[in-house]
Amino acid sequence: MRAGLLALADLELLLARAAGVLARLKVCANPDCGAAFFDASKNSSRRWHDVKTCGNTANLRASRERRRVATA
């Protein structure tokens, strides 16, 4: 079963490369996540597989860090 899944993943990568959309296949920017996703945004700028979970966590951390630096 594992070999079959890897073969399907390889096939999808080849098809994405042939279609010119390989750069839109990304990995979530959250280091604790690592989910792979297809970036269908207009300018290919998505960073997280889901903004409500990983994106919100990252934005909250960045906001707290900016406030911490501003008050220090």
C-alpha positions as a Markdown table, in Angstrom:
| # | Residue | x | y | z |
|---|---|---|---|---|
| 1 | Met | 0.0 | 0.0 | 0.0 |
| 2 | Arg | 2.8 | 2.4 | 0.9 |
| 3 | Ala | 4.5 | 1.8 | -2.4 |
| 4 | Gly | 1.3 | 2.6 | -4.2 |
| 5 | Leu | 0.8 | 5.9 | -2.4 |
| 6 | Leu | 4.4 | 6.9 | -3.2 |
| 7 | Ala | 3.9 | 6.0 | -6.8 |
| 8 | Leu | 0.7 | 8.2 | -6.9 |
| 9 | Ala | 2.6 | 11.0 | -5.2 |
| 10 | Asp | 5.4 | 10.7 | -7.8 |
| 11 | Leu | 2.9 | 10.7 | -10.6 |
| 12 | Glu | 1.2 | 13.9 | -9.3 |
| 13 | Leu | 4.6 | 15.6 | -9.0 |
| 14 | Leu | 5.3 | 14.7 | -12.6 |
| 15 | Leu | 1.9 | 15.9 | -13.8 |
| 16 | Ala | 2.4 | 19.2 | -11.8 |
| 17 | Arg | 5.8 | 19.7 | -13.4 |
| 18 | Ala | 4.5 | 19.0 | -16.9 |
| 19 | Ala | 1.6 | 21.5 | -16.3 |
| 20 | Gly | 4.0 | 24.2 | -15.0 |
| 21 | Val | 2.4 | 24.4 | -11.6 |
| 22 | Leu | 5.1 | 22.6 | -9.6 |
| 23 | Ala | 6.0 | 25.9 | -7.8 |
| 24 | Arg | 2.5 | 26.0 | -6.4 |
| 25 | Leu | 3.0 | 22.8 | -4.5 |
| 26 | Lys | 4.2 | 24.0 | -1.1 |
| 27 | Val | 4.7 | 22.9 | 2.5 |
| 28 | Cys | 3.0 | 24.7 | 5.3 |
| 29 | Ala | 5.3 | 27.4 | 6.9 |
| 30 | Asn | 4.4 | 26.3 | 10.4 |
| 31 | Pro | 7.4 | 24.2 | 11.5 |
| 32 | Asp | 5.0 | 22.1 | 13.7 |
| 33 | Cys | 2.7 | 21.2 | 10.8 |
| 34 | Gly | 4.5 | 20.3 | 7.6 |
| 35 | Ala | 1.3 | 19.7 | 5.6 |
| 36 | Ala | 1.6 | 19.8 | 1.9 |
| 37 | Phe | -0.9 | 21.9 | -0.1 |
| 38 | Phe | -1.5 | 23.4 | -3.6 |
| 39 | Asp | -1.4 | 27.2 | -3.6 |
| 40 | Ala | -4.3 | 28.3 | -5.8 |
| 41 | Ser | -4.0 | 31.9 | -4.8 |
| 42 | Lys | -3.8 | 34.5 | -7.5 |
| 43 | Asn | -0.2 | 35.5 | -6.8 |
| 44 | Ser | 1.0 | 32.2 | -5.3 |
| 45 | Ser | 1.7 | 33.8 | -1.9 |
| 46 | Arg | 0.1 | 31.3 | 0.5 |
| 47 | Arg | 2.3 | 30.3 | 3.4 |
| 48 | Trp | 0.1 | 28.0 | 5.5 |
| 49 | His | -2.1 | 25.1 | 4.5 |
| 50 | Asp | -4.9 | 26.7 | 6.6 |
| 51 | Val | -5.0 | 30.3 | 7.8 |
| 52 | Lys | -7.4 | 29.6 | 10.6 |
| 53 | Thr | -5.0 | 27.2 | 12.3 |
| 54 | Cys | -1.4 | 27.5 | 11.3 |
| 55 | Gly | -1.7 | 31.1 | 9.9 |
| 56 | Asn | -3.4 | 32.4 | 13.0 |
| 57 | Thr | -0.8 | 30.8 | 15.3 |
| 58 | Ala | 2.0 | 32.3 | 13.4 |
| 59 | Asn | 0.4 | 35.7 | 13.2 |
| 60 | Leu | -0.4 | 35.7 | 16.9 |
| 61 | Arg | 3.3 | 34.8 | 17.7 |
| 62 | Ala | 4.6 | 37.6 | 15.4 |
| 63 | Ser | 2.2 | 40.1 | 17.0 |
| 64 | Arg | 3.2 | 39.2 | 20.5 |
| 65 | Glu | 6.9 | 39.4 | 19.6 |
| 66 | Arg | 6.4 | 42.9 | 18.0 |
| 67 | Arg | 4.6 | 44.1 | 21.2 |
| 68 | Arg | 7.3 | 42.6 | 23.4 |
| 69 | Val | 10.1 | 44.3 | 21.4 |
| 70 | Ala | 8.2 | 47.6 | 21.4 |
| 71 | Thr | 7.8 | 47.7 | 25.1 |
| 72 | Ala | 11.3 | 46.6 | 25.9 |
